CSV table of C-alpha atoms in Angstrom, one decimal:
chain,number,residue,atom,x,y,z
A,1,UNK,CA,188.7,-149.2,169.6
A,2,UNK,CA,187.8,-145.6,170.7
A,3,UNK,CA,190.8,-144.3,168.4
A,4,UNK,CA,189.7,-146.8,165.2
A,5,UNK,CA,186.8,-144.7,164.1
A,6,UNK,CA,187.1,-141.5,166.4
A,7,UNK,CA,183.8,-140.4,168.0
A,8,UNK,CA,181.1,-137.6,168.9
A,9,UNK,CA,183.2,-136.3,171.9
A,10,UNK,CA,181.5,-135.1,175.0
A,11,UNK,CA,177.5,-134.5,175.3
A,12,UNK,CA,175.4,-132.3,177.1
A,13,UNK,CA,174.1,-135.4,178.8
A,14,UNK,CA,177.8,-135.5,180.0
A,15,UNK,CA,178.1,-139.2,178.2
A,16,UNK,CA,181.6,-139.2,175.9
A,17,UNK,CA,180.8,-140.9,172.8
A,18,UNK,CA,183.2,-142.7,170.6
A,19,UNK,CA,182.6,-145.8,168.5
A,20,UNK,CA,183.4,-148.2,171.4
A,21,UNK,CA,180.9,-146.4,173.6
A,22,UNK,CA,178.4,-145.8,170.6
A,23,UNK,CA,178.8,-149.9,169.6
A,24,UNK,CA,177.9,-150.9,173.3
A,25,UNK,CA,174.4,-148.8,172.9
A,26,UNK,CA,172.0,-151.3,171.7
A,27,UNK,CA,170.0,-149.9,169.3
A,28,UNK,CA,173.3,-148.6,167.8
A,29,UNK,CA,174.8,-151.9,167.1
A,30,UNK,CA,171.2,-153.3,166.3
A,31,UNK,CA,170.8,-150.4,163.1
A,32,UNK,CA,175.0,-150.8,161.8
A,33,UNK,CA,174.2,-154.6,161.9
A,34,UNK,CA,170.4,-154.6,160.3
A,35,UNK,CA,172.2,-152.3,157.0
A,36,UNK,CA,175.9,-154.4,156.9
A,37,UNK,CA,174.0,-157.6,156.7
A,38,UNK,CA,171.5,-156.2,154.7
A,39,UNK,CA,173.9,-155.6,151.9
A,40,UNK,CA,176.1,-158.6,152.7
A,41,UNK,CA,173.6,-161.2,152.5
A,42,UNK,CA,171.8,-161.1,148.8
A,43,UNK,CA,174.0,-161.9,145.5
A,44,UNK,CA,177.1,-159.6,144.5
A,45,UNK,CA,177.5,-160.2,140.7
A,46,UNK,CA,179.3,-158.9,138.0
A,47,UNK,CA,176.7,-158.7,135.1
A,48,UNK,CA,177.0,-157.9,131.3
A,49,UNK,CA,175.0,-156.4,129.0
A,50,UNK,CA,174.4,-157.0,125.3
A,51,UNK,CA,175.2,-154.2,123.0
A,52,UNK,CA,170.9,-154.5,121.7
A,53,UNK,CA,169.7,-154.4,125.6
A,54,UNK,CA,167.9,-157.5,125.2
A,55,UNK,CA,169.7,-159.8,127.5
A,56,UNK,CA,171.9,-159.9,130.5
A,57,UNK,CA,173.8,-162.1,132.0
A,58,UNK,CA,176.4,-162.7,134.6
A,59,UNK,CA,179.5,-162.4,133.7
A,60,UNK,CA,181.5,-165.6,134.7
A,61,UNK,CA,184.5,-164.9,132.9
A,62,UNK,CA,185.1,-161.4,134.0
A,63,UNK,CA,188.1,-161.6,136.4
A,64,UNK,CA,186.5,-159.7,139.2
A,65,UNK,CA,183.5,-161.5,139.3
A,66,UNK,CA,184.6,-164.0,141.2
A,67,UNK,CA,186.4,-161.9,144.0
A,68,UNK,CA,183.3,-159.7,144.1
A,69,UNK,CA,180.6,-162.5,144.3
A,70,UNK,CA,182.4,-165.2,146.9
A,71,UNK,CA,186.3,-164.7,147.2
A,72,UNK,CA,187.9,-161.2,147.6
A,73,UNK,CA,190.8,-162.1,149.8
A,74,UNK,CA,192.8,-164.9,151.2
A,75,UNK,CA,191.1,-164.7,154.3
A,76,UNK,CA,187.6,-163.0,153.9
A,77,UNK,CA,184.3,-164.3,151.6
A,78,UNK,CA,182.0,-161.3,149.9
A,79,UNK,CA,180.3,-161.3,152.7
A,80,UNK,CA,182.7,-160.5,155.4
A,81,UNK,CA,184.1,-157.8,153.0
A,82,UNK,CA,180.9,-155.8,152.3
A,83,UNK,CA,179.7,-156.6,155.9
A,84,UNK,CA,182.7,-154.3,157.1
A,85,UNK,CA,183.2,-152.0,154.3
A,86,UNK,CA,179.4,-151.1,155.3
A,87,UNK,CA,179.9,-151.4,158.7
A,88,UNK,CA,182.7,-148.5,158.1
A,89,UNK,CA,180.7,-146.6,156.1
A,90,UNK,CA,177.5,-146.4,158.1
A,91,UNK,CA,179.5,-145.6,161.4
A,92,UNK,CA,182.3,-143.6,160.3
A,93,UNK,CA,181.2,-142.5,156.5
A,94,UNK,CA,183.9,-144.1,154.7
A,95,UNK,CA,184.7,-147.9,153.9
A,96,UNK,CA,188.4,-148.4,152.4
A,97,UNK,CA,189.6,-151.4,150.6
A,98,UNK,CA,193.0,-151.3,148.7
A,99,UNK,CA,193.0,-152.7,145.6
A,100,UNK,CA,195.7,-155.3,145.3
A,101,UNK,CA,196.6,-155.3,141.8
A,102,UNK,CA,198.6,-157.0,138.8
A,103,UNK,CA,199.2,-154.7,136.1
A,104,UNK,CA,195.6,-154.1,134.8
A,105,UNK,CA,194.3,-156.9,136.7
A,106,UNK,CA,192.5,-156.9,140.6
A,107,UNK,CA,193.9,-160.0,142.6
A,108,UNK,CA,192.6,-158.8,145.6
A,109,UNK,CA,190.3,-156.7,147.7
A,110,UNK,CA,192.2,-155.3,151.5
A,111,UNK,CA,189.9,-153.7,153.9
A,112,UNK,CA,191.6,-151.3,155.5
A,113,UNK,CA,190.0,-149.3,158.9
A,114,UNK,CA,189.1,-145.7,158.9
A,115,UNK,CA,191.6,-144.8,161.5
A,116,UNK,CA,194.1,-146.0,159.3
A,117,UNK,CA,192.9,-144.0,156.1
A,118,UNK,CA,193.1,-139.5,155.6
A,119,UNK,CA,191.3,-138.4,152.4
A,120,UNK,CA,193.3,-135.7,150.9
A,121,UNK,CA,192.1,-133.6,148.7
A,122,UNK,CA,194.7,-131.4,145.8
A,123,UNK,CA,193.4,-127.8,144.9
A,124,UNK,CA,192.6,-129.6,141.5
A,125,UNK,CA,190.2,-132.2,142.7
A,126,UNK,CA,192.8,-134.9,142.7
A,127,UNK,CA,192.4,-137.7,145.9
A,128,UNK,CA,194.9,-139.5,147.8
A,129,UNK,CA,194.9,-141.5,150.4
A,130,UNK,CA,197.6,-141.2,153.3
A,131,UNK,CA,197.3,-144.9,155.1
A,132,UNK,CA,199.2,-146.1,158.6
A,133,UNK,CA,200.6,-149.2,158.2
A,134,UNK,CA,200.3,-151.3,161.5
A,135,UNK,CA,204.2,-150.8,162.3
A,136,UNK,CA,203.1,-147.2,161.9
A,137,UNK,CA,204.5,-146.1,158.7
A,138,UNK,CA,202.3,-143.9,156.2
A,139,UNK,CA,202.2,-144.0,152.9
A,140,UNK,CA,200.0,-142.1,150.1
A,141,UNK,CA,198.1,-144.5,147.6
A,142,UNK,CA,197.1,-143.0,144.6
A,143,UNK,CA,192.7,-142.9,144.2
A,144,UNK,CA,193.3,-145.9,141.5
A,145,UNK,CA,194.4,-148.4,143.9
A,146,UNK,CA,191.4,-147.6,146.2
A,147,UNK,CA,187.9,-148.8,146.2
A,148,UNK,CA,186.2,-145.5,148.7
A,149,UNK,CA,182.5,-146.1,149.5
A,150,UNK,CA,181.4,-143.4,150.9
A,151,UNK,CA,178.1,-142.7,152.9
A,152,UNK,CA,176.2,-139.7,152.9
A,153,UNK,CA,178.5,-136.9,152.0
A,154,UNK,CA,178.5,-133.1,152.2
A,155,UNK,CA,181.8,-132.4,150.5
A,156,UNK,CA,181.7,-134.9,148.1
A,157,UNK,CA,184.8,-136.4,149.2
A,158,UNK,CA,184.7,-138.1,152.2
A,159,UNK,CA,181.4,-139.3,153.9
A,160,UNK,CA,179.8,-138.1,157.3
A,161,UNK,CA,180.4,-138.9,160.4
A,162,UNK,CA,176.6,-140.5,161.7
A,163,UNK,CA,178.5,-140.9,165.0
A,164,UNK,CA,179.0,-137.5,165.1
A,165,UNK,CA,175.9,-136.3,163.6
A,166,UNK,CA,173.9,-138.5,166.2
A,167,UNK,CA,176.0,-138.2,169.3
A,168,UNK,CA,173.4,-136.7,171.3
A,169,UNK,CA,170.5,-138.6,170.8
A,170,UNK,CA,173.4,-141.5,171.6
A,171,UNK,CA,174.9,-139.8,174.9
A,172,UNK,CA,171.6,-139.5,176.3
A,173,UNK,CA,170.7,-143.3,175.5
A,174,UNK,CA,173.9,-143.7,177.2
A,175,UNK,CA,173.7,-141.5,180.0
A,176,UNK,CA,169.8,-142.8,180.7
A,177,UNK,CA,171.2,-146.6,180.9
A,178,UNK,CA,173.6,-145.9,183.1
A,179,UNK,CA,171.4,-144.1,185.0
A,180,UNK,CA,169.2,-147.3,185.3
A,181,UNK,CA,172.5,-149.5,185.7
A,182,UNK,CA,173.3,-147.4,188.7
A,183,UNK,CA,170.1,-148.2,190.2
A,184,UNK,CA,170.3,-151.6,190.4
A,185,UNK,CA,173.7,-151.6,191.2
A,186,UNK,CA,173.0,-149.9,194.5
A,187,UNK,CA,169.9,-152.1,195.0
A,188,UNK,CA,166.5,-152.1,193.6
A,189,UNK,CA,163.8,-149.9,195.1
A,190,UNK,CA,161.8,-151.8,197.7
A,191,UNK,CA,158.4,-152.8,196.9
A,192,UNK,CA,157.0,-151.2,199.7
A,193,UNK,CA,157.2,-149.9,203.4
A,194,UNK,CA,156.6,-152.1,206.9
A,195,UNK,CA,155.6,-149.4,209.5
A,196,UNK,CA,155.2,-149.7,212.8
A,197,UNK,CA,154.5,-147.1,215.4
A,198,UNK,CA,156.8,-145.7,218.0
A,199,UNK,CA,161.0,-146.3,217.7
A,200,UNK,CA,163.1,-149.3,217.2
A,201,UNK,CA,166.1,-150.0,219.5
A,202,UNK,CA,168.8,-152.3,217.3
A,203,UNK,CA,167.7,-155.6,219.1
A,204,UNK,CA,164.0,-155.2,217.9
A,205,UNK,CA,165.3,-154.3,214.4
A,206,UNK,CA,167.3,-157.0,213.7
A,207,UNK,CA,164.5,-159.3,215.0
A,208,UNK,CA,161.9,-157.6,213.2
A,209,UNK,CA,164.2,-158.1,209.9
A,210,UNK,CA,165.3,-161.5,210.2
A,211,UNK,CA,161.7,-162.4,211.2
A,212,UNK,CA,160.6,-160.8,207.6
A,213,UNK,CA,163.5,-162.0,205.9
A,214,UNK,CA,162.5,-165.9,207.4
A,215,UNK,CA,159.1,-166.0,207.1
A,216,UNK,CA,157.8,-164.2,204.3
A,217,UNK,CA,158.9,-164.9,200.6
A,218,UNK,CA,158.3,-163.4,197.4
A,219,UNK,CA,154.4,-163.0,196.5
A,220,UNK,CA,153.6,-164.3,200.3
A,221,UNK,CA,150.9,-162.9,202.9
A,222,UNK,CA,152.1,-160.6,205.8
A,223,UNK,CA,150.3,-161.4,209.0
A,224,UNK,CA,151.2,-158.3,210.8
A,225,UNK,CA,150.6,-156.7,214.9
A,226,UNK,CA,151.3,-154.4,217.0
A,227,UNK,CA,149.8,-151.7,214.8
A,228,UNK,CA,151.6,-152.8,211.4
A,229,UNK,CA,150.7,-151.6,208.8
A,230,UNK,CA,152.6,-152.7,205.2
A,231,UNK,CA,152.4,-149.6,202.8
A,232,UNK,CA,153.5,-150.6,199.1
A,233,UNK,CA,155.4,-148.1,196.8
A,234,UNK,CA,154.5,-148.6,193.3
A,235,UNK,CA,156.0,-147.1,190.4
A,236,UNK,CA,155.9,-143.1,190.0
A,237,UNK,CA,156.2,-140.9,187.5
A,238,UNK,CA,159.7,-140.4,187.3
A,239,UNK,CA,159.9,-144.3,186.8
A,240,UNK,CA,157.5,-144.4,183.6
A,241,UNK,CA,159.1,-141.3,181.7
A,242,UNK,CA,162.5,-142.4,182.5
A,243,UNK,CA,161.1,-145.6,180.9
A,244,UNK,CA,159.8,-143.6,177.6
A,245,UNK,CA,163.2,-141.7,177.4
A,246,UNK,CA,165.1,-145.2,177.1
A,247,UNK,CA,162.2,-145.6,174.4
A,248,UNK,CA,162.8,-142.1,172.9
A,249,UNK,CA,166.1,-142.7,172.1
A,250,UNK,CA,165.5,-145.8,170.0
A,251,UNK,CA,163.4,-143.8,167.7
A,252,UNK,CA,166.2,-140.5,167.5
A,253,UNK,CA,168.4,-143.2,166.7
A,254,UNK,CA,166.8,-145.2,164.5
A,255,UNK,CA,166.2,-141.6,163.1
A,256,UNK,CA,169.6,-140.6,162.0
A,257,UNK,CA,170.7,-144.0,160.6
A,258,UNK,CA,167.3,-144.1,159.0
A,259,UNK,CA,166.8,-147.4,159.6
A,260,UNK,CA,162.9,-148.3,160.8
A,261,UNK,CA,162.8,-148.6,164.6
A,262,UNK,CA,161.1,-152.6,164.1
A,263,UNK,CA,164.3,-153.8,162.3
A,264,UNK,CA,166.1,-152.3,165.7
A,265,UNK,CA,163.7,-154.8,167.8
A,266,UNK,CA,161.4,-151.6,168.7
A,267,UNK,CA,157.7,-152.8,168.2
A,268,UNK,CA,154.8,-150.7,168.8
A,269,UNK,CA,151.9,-152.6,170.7
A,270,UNK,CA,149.3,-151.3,167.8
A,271,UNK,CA,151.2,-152.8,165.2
A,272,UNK,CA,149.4,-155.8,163.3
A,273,UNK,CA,151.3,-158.3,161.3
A,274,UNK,CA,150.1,-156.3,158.0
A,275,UNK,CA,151.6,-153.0,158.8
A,276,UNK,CA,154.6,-155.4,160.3
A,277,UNK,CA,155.0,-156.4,156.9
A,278,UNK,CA,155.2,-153.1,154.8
A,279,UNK,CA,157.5,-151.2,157.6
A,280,UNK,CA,160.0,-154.4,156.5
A,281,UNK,CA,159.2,-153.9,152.5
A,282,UNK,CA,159.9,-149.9,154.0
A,283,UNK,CA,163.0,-150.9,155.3
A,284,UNK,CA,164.0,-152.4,151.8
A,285,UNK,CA,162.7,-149.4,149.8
A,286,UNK,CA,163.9,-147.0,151.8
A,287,UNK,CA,167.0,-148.2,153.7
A,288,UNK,CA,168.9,-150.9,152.3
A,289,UNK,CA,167.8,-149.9,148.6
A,290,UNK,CA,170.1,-146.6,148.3
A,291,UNK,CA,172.7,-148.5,150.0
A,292,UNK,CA,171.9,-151.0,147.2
A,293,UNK,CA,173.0,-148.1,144.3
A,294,UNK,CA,175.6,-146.7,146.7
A,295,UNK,CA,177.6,-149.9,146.5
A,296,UNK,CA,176.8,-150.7,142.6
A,297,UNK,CA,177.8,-147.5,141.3
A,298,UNK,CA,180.8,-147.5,143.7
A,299,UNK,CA,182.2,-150.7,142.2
A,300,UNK,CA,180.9,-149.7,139.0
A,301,UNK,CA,183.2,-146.8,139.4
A,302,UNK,CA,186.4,-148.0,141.0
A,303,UNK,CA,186.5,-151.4,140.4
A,304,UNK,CA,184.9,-152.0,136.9
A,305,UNK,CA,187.4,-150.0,133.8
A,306,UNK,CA,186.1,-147.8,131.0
A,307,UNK,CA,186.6,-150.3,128.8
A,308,UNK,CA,184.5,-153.0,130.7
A,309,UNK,CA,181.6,-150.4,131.2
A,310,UNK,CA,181.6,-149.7,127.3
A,311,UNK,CA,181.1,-153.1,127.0
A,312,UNK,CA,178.1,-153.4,129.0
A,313,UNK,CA,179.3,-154.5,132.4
A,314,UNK,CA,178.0,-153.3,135.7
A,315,UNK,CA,177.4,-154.8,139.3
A,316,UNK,CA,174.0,-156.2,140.8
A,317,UNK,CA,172.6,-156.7,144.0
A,318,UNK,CA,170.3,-159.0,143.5
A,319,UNK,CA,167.3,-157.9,146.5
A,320,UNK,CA,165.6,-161.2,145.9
A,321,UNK,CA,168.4,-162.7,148.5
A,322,UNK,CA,166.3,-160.6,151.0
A,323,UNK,CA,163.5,-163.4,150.4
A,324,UNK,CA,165.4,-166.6,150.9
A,325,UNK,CA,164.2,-167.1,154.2
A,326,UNK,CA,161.2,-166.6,153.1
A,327,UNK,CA,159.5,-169.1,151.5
A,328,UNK,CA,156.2,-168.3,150.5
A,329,UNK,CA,156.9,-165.1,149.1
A,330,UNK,CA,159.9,-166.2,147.0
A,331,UNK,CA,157.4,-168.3,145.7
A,332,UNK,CA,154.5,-165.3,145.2
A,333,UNK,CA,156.9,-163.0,143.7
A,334,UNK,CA,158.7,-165.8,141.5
A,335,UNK,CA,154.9,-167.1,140.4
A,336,UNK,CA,153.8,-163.3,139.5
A,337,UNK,CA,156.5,-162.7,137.8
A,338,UNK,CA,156.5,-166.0,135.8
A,339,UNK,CA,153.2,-165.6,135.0
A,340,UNK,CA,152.7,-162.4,133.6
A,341,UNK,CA,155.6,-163.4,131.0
A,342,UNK,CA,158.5,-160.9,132.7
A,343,UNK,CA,160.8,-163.8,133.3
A,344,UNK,CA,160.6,-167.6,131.9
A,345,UNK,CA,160.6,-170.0,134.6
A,346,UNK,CA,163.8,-171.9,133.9
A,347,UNK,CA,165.1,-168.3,135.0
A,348,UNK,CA,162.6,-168.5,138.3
A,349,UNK,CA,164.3,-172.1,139.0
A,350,UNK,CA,167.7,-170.1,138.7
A,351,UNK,CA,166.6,-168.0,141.1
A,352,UNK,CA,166.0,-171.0,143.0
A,353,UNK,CA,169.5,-172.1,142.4
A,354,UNK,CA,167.5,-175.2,140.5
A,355,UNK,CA,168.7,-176.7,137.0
A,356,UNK,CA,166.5,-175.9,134.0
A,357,UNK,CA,164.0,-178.4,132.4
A,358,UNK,CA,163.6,-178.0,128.8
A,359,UNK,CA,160.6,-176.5,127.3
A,360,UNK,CA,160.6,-174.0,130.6
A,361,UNK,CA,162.7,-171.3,128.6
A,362,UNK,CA,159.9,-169.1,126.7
A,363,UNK,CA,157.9,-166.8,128.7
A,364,UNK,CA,154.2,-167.7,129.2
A,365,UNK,CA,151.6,-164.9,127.8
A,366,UNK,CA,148.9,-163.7,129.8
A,367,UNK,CA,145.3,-164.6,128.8
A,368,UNK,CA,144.3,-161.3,128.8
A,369,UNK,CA,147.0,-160.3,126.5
A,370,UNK,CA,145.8,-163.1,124.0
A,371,UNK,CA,142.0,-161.7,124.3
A,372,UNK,CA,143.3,-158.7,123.4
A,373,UNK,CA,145.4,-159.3,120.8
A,374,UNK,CA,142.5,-161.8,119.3
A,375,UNK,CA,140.1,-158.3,119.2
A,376,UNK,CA,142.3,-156.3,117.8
A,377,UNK,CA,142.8,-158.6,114.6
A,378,UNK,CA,138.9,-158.9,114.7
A,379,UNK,CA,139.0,-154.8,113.9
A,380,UNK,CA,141.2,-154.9,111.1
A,381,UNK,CA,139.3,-155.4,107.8
């Protein structure tokens, strides 16, 4: 797997990081998952537009909608797809999938590995792709056959590297857990010291130690003689900022994939469920959100023609899949918005995945909005 996605290369920790190495780091594996499945998991639709704005709707009879929303392949659902094409794009920068085609017409959606895919770039601005087959044969496919997501790019070609970008903050996540592998490989430090005074010929060691070893468990009292004295070793400074290293780390990761260090499973003692609860609205806002647009306006791009666009179709995300979990605040958020007239709530019970009820489909008006309105008419003359 080290040759899939390519790596950072050596540290000055002295760790090697590759994606194999990288993957096996915790809090690496716990930021690529916390963004894949962040995108994977709400609604992919294709949506349409009237030509006045008022009204949109998903677009059933668009032939990509149902490839994008459940079915993109013979073997993979919409969420396996964008699960890895995201996967491939926060690790490596780009996610590839090959656009199986009929004529005009997508029939299917191929993720293809980043090891397997070279960008190139023509003086004129024109992209190819050169991809490896598995038996090992190349071949160039033209930028129409492609869907590219990129990540964060410089170039405006092909994404970034976070690997890369991050692989010292990684090596030395890597290089401190083996550090603290190695120590309990070779045995744990001993809780403490039994002295005694004067030297110990074999015979009166090994008494001494399978006396210990027989009478004395775990969490027991010493009864000691002869001068004994039992001198414990607690932990030292070395041991606690080794300790805050391992911690470190999380946070200069959770740094370069911008993901916030709670969604990685690192929780700060202070925190109170309140400030819980707005770093995970942060983490929507500010992590998944741009990958939100990155994906839309990818599709949008690539996958969606000129003609559908001038028609009004473009792809959606819905973020309310975020709540579904979560019921009470599906239910706030659907009640707020029902009641202040921005949606009716036959579309709440959609949201729901509920069947309408008649006399649901007008929007409800505020009571302040009717005192207001009722004032104004008193002013007129």
């Amino acid at each position: 797997m080290a040759s899939v996605f390519g790596g950072g290369g050596s540290t000055k920790s002295g760790a090697t990081v590759t994606t194999e190495t990288a993957l096996q780091v915790s809090v690496v594996m716990a930021c690529v998952r916390v963004i894949a499945e962040g995108v994977a998991q709400v609604p992919f639709r294709v949506m349409r537009e009237s030509p006045d704005g008022k009204t949109r709707v998903p677009a059933k009879d668009h032939p990509l909608y149902d490839i994008l929303h459940r079915k993109p392949n013979r073997w993979q659902s919409s969420f396996g797809l964008r699960e890895t094409m995201v996967l491939h794009a926060a690790l490596a920068g780009n996610g590839y999938a090959f656009k199986s085609m009929a004529g005009n017409k997508i029939l299917e959606l191929i993720v293809l590995t980043p090891d397997r895919v070279k960008d190139r770039v023509a003086d004129d601005g024109e992209m190819t792709y050169e991809v490896m087959g598995r038996n090992g044969a190349t071949r160039v496919i033209p930028a129409n056959l492609m869907w590219h997501l990129r990540g964060p790019s410089w170039d405006g070609f092909s994404g970034m590297k976070i690997i890369t970008m991050a692989r010292e903050a990684i090596g030395l996540a890597m290089a401190t857990e083996e550090t603290q592998a190695n120590l309990h490989a070779k045995g744990v430090k001993t809780s403490g010291v039994y002295s005694v005074e004067g030297a110990l010929n074999k015979t009166q060691y090994d008494d001494l130690k399978n006396w210990i070893s027989k009478e004395f468990s775990a969490g027991a009292p010493m009864i000691l003689d002869r001068s004994a004295k039992w001198l414990p070793i607690s932990m030292t400074g070395v041991d606690a900022q080794h300790l805050e290293t391992r911690k470190h780390q999380v946070e200069e990761i959770c740094r370069m994939f911008r993901v916030m260090p709670i969604m990685a499973g690192q929780s700060d003692k202070a925190s109170t469920y309140a400030s819980a609860e707005q770093m995970f609205i942060a983490h929507l806002v500010h992590t998944l959100t741009p990958w939100y647009e990155r994906v839309e306006q990818s599709a949008d791009c690539q996958l969606l023609t000129d003609k559908d666009r001038a028609e009004g179709c473009y792809t959606f995300l819905d973020p309310v899949g975020m709540l579904r979990g979560a019921l009470k605040d599906t239910a706030e958020y659907l009640y707020k918005l029902a009641s202040i007239g921005m949606m009716t709530r036959n579309e709440g019970r959609e949201k729901l995945d509920l069947n309408p009820i008649d006399g649901l489909d007008e929007p409800l008006t505020p009571m302040n909005s009717i005192t207001s309105a009722s004032n104004e008419t008193e002013k007129v003359p």
